[in-house]
Tab-separated table of C-alpha atoms in Angstrom:
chain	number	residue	atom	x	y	z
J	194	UNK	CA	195.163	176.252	36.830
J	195	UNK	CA	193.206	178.882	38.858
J	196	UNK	CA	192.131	180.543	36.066
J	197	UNK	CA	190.972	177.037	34.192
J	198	UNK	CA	189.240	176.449	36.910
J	199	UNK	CA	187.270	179.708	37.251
J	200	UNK	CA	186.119	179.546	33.833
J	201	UNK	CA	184.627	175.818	34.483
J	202	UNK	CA	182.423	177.313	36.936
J	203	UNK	CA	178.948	177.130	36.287
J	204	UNK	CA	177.470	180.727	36.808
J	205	UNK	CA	174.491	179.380	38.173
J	206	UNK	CA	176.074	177.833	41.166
J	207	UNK	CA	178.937	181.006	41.657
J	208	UNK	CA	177.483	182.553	44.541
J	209	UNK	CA	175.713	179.347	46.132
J	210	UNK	CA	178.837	178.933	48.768
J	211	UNK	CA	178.580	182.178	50.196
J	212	UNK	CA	175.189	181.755	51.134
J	213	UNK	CA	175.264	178.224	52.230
J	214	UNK	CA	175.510	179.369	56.143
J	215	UNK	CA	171.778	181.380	55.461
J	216	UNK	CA	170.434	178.441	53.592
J	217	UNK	CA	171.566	175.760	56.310
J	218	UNK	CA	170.479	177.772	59.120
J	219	UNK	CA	166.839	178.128	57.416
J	220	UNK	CA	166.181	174.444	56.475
J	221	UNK	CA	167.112	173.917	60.169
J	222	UNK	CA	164.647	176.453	61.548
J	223	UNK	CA	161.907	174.780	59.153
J	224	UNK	CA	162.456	171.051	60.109
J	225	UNK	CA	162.472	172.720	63.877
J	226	UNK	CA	158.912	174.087	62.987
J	227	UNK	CA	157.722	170.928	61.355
J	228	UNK	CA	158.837	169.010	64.067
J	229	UNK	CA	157.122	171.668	66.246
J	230	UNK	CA	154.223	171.111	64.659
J	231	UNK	CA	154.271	167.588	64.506
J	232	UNK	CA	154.762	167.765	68.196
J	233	UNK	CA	151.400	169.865	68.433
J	234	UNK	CA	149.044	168.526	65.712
J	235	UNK	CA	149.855	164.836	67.678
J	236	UNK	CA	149.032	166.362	70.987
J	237	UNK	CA	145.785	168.037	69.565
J	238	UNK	CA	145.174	164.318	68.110
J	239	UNK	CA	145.345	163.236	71.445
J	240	UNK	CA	143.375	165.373	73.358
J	241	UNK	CA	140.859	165.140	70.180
J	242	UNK	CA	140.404	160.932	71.551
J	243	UNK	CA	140.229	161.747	74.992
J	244	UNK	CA	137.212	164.693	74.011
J	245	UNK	CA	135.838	161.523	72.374
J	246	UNK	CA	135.535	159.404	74.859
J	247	UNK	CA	134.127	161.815	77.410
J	248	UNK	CA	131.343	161.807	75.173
J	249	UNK	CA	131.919	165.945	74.459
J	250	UNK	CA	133.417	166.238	71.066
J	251	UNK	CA	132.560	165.045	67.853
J	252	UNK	CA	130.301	167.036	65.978
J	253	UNK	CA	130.515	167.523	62.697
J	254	UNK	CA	133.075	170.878	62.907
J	255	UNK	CA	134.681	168.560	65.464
J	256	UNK	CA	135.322	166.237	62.852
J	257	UNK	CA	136.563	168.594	59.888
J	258	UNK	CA	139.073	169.928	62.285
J	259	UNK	CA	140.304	166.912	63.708
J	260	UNK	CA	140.762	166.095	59.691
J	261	UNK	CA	142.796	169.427	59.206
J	262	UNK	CA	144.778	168.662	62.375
J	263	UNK	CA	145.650	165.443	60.549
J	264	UNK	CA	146.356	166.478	57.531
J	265	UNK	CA	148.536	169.187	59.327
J	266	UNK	CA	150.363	165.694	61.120
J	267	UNK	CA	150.706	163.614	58.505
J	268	UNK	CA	152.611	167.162	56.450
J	269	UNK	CA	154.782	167.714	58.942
J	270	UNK	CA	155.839	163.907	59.260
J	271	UNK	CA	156.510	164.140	55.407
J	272	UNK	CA	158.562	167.480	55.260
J	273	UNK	CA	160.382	166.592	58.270
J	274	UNK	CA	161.644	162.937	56.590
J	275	UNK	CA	162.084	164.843	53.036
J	276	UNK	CA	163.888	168.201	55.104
J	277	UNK	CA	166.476	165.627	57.616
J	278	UNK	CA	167.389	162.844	55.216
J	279	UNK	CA	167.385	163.607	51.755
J	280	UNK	CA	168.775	166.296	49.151
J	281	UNK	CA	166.518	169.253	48.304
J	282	UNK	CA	167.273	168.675	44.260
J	283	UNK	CA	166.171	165.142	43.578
J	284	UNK	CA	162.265	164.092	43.955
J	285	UNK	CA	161.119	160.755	45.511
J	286	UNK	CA	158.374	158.862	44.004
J	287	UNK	CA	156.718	158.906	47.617
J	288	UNK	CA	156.982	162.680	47.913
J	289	UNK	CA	155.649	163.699	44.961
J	290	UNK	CA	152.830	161.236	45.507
J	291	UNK	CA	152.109	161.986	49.285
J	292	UNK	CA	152.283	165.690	48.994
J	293	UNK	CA	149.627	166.196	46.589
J	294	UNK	CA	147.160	163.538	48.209
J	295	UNK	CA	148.219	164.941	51.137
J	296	UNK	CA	147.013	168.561	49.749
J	297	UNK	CA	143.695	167.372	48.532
J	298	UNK	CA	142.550	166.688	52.020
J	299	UNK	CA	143.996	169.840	53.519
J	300	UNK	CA	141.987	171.572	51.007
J	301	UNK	CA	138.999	169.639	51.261
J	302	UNK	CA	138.727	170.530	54.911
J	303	UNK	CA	139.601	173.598	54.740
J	304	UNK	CA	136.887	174.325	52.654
J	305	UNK	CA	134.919	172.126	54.680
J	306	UNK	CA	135.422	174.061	57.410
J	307	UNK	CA	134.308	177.235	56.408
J	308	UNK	CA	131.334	175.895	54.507
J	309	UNK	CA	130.017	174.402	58.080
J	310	UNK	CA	130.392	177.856	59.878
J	311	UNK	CA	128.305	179.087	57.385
J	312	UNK	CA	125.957	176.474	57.582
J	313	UNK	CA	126.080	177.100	61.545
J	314	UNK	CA	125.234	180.503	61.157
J	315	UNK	CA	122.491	179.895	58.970
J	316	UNK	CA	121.067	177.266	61.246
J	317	UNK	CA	120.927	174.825	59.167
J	318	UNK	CA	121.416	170.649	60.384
J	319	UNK	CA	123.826	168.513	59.527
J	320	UNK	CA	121.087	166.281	57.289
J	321	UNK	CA	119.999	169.188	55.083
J	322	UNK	CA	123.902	170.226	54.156
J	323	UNK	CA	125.623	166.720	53.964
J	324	UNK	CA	124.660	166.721	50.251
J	325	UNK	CA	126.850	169.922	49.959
J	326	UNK	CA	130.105	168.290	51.784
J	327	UNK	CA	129.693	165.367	49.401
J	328	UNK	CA	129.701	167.284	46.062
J	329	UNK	CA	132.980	169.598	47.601
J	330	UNK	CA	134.795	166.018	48.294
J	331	UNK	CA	134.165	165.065	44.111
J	332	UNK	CA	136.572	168.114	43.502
J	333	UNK	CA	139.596	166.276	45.493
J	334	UNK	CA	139.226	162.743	44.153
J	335	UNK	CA	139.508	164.242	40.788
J	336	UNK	CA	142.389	166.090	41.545
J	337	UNK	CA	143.926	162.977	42.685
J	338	UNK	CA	143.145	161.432	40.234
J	339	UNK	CA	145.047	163.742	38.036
J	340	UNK	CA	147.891	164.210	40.287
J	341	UNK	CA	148.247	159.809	40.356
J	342	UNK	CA	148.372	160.249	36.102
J	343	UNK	CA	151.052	163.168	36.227
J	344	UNK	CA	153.475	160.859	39.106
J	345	UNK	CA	153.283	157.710	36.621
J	346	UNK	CA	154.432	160.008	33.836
J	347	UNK	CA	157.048	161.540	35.796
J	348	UNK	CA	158.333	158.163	36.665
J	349	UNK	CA	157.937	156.522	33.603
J	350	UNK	CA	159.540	159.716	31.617
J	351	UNK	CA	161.842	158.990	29.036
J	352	UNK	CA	162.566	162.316	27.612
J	353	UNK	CA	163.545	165.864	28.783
J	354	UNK	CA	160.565	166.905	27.370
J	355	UNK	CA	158.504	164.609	29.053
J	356	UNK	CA	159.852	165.317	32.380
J	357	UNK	CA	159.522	169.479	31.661
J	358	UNK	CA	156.147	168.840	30.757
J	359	UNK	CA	155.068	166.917	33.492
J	360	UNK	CA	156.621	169.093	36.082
J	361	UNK	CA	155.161	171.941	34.679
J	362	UNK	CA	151.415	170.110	35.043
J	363	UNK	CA	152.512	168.992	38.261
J	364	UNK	CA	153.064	172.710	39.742
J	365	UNK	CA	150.736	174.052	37.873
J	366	UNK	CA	148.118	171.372	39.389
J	367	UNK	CA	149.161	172.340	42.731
J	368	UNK	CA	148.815	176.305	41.752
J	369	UNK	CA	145.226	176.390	40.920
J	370	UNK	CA	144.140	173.780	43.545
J	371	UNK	CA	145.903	176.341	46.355
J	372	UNK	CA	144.491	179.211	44.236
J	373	UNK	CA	141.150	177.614	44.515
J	374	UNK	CA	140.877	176.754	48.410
J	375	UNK	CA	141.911	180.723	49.062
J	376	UNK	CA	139.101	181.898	46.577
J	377	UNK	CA	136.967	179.549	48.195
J	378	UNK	CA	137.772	180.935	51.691
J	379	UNK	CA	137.379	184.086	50.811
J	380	UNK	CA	133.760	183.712	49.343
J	381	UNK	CA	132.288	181.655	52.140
J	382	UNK	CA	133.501	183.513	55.146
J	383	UNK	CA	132.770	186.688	53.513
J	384	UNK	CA	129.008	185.205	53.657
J	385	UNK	CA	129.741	183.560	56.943
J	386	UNK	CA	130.188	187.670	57.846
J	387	UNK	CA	127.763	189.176	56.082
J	388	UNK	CA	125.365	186.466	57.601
J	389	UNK	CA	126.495	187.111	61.246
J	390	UNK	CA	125.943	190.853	60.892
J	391	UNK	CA	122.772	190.181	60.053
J	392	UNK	CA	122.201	188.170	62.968
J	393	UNK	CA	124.052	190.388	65.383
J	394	UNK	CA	122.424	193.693	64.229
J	395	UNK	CA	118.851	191.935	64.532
J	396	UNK	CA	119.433	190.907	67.993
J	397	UNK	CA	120.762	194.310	68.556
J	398	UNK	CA	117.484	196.040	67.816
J	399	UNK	CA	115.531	193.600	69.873
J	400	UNK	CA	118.139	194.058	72.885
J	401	UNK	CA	118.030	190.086	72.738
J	402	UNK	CA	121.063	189.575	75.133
J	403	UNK	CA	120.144	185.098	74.967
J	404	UNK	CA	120.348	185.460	71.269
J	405	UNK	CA	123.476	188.114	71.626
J	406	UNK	CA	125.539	185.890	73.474
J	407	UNK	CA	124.764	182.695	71.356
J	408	UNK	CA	126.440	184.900	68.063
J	409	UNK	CA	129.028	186.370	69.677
J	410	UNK	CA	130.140	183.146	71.495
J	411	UNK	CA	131.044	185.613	74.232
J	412	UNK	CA	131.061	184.223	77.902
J	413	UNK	CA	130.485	187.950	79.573
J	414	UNK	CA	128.451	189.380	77.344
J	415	UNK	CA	125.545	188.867	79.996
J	416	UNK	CA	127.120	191.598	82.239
J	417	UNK	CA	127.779	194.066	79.917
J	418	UNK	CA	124.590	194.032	78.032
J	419	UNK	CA	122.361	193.911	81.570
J	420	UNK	CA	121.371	198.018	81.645
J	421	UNK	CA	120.375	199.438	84.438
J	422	UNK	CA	116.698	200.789	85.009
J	423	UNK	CA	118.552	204.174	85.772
J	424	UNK	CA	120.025	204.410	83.036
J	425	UNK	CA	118.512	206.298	80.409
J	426	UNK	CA	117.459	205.143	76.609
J	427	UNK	CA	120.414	207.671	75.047
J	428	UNK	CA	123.321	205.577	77.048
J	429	UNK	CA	121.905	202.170	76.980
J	430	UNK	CA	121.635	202.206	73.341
J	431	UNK	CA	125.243	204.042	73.156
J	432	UNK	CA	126.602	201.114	75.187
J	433	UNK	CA	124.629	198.629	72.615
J	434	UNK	CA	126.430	200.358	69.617
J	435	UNK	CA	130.102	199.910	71.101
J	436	UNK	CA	129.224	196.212	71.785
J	437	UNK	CA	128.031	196.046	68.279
J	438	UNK	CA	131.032	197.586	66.988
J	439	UNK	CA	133.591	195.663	68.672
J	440	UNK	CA	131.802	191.887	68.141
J	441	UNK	CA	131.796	192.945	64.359
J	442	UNK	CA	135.546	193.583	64.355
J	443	UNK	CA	135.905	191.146	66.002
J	444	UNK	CA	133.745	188.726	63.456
J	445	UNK	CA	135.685	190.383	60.683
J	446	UNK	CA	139.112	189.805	62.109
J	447	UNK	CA	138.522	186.159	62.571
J	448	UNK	CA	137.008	185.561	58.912
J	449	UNK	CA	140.085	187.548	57.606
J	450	UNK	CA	142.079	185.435	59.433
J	451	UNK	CA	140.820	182.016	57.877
J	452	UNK	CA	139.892	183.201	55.223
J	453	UNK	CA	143.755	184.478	54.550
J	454	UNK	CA	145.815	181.858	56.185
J	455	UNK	CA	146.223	179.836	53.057
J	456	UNK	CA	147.170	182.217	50.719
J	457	UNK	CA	150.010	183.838	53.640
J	458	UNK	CA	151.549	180.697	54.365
J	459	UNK	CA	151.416	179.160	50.973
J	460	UNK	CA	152.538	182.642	48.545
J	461	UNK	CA	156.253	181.682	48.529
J	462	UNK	CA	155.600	178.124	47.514
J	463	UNK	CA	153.610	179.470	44.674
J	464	UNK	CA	156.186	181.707	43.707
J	465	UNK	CA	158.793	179.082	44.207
J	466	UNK	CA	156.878	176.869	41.640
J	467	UNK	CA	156.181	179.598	38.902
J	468	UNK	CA	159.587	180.965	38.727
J	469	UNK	CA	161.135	177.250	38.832
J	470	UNK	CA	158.789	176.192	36.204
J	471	UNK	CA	158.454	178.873	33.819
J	472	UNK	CA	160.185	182.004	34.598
J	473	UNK	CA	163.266	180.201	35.832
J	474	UNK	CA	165.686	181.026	38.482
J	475	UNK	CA	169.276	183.222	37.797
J	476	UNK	CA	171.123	181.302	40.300
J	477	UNK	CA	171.221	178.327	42.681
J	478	UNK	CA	171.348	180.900	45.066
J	479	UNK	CA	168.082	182.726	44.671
J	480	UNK	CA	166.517	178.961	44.374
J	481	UNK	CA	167.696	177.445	47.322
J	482	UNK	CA	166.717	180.852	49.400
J	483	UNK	CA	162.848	181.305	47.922
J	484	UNK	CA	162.838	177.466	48.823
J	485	UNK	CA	163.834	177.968	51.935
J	486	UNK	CA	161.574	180.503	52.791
J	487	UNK	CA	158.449	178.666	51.105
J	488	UNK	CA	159.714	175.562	53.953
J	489	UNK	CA	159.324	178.110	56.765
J	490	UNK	CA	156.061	179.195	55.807
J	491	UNK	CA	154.684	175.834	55.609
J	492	UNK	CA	156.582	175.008	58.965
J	493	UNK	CA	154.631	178.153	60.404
J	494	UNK	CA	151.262	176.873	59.067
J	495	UNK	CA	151.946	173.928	60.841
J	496	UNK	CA	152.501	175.007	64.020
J	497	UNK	CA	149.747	177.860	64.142
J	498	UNK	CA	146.941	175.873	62.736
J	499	UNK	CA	146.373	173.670	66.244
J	500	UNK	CA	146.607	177.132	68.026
J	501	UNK	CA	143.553	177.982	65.801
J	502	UNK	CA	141.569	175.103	66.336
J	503	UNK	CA	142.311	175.274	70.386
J	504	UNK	CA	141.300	179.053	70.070
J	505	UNK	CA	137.375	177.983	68.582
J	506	UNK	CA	136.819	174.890	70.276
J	507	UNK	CA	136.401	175.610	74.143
J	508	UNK	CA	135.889	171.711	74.155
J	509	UNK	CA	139.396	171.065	73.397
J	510	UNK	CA	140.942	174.077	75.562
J	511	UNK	CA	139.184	172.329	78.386
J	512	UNK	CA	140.835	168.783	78.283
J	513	UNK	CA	143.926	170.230	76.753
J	514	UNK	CA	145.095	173.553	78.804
J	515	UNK	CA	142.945	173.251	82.109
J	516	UNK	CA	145.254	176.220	83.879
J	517	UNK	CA	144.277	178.713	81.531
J	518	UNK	CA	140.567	178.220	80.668
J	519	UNK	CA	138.531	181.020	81.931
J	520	UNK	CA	136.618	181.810	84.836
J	521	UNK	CA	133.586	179.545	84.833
J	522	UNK	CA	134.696	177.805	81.606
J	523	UNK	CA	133.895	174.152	82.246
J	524	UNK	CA	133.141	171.415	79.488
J	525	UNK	CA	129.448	171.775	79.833
């Protein structure tokens, strides 16, 4: 009998038991980190009402990142239903419908966001860009669009074909929209950097230290760039050349950063989705693994992305984390 048994084994699922322990313990670390993050994209909602109705939030930027913060929300909410009460191998209507519209958004703002630093940087007002934000938000509605036409022939599917195909279309959807919002990054805070060297280096020659401090977004930079009349012009302008140097790491760091995110936190789902789709997996084991890694990833997005949006809005640090703002931070 053992050895009938043995052979009725399907290779693919040989090694799945002994792994089981690894793959529990990492779906429960991700549905701790959604439900970390759902925990602090709600309390960034929050404090996001109260900024409101002090009258100090609200700009435009404002609103693009309370829209990624909700979009962040509304993810977590999702993977933490589809993570604590369902199996990881079957696909709910809902799920494959929410995800993607879900997606759309993310990316929208995303891109959103960085096209408004740039704008920022630029100097440029909210009425001479809006035309901009409403040609990047045609992209999304036709990618729902198309994601709404691949869902009805998923659920209507009445072949193995059918279904292969329209999984395939459905990842591959997904692929090129993340693809796109990391290109997109990429391109518009590389200008957003090129633009504030620019700025930076001009105010630099004219020892500007108003027009300094307004770029940087420094709160000190007052202090360090008031010279002495002692001092003489070979160490005042060596001083000006380390301030230079470490505001334009610093600007480089932070475009990096955003401009990167997507792509970090997203890679495993992409490679989840290629190999599943048309490379195909050896064993349940390496599945189930990749997938749980892609869920951590997106759990860490999650839970990072409010710590970014608390890190550039001093608005929000204010009403949110009072004990920790900085000396002579206030919300004016």
């Amino acid at each position: 009998m053992a050895a009938i048994s043995n052979d009725t084994v399907d290779p693919y699922f040989s090694d799945l038991d002994a792994s089981l322990p690894t793959i529990l313990t990492l779906q429960v670390a991700s549905i701790g980190l959604f439900g970390l993050g759902l925990l602090l994209n709600g309390y960034l909602l929050v404090c996001s009402l109260v900024a409101k109705a002090w009258g100090i939030l609200f700009s435009r930027i404002d609103r693009i990142m309370l829209g990624l913060s909700l979009s962040t929300f509304t993810f977590a909410l999702m993977l933490v239903v589809q993570l604590s009460i369902r199996s990881q191998n079957a696909e709910d209507t809902w799920f494959l419908f929410m995800v993607p519209v879900n997606l759309c958004f993310t990316a929208y703002c995303t891109v959103a966001l960085a096209m408004q630093r740039l704008f920022l940087i630029r100097r440029r007002s909210d009425a001479e860009t809006t035309r901009y934000f409403a040609v990047a938000a045609v992209v999304p509605l036709i990618v729902c669009v198309s994601f709404v036409v691949i869902v009805a022939i998923l659920c209507t599917a009445r072949t193995t074909t059918t279904l292969v195909e329209g999984n395939s279309a459905y990842a591959g959807v997904l692929i090129v929209v993340t693809l796109a919002v990391v290109a997109s990054n990429f391109g518009l805070y590389a200008a957003t950097y090129r633009e504030s060297i620019k700025l930076l280096r001009t105010a630099m020659a004219a020892s500007d230290p108003g027009l300094y401090r307004s770029i940087t977004r420094q709160q000190r930079t007052t202090e360090e760039l008031e010279f002495s009349s002692r001092e003489d012009e070979t160490t005042r302008l060596a001083r000006l050349e380390v301030a230079r140097i470490r505001v334009e790491r610093k600007m480089l760091r932070n475009c990096i950063l955003f401009g990167s995110s997507v792509l970090l936190f997203y890679l495993p789902t992409i490679f989840y989705q290629v190999i599943l789709n048309w490379v195909g997996f050896e064993t349940a084991r390496q599945q189930f693994l990749l997938l749980a890694v892609a869920n951590i990833c997106q759990g860490l997005e999650s839970v990072i992305t409010p710590f970014l949006i608390f890190n550039f809005n001093r608005d929000l640090r204010y009403i949110s984390l009072p004990c920790v703002r900085r000396d002579g931070e206030s919300k004016t």
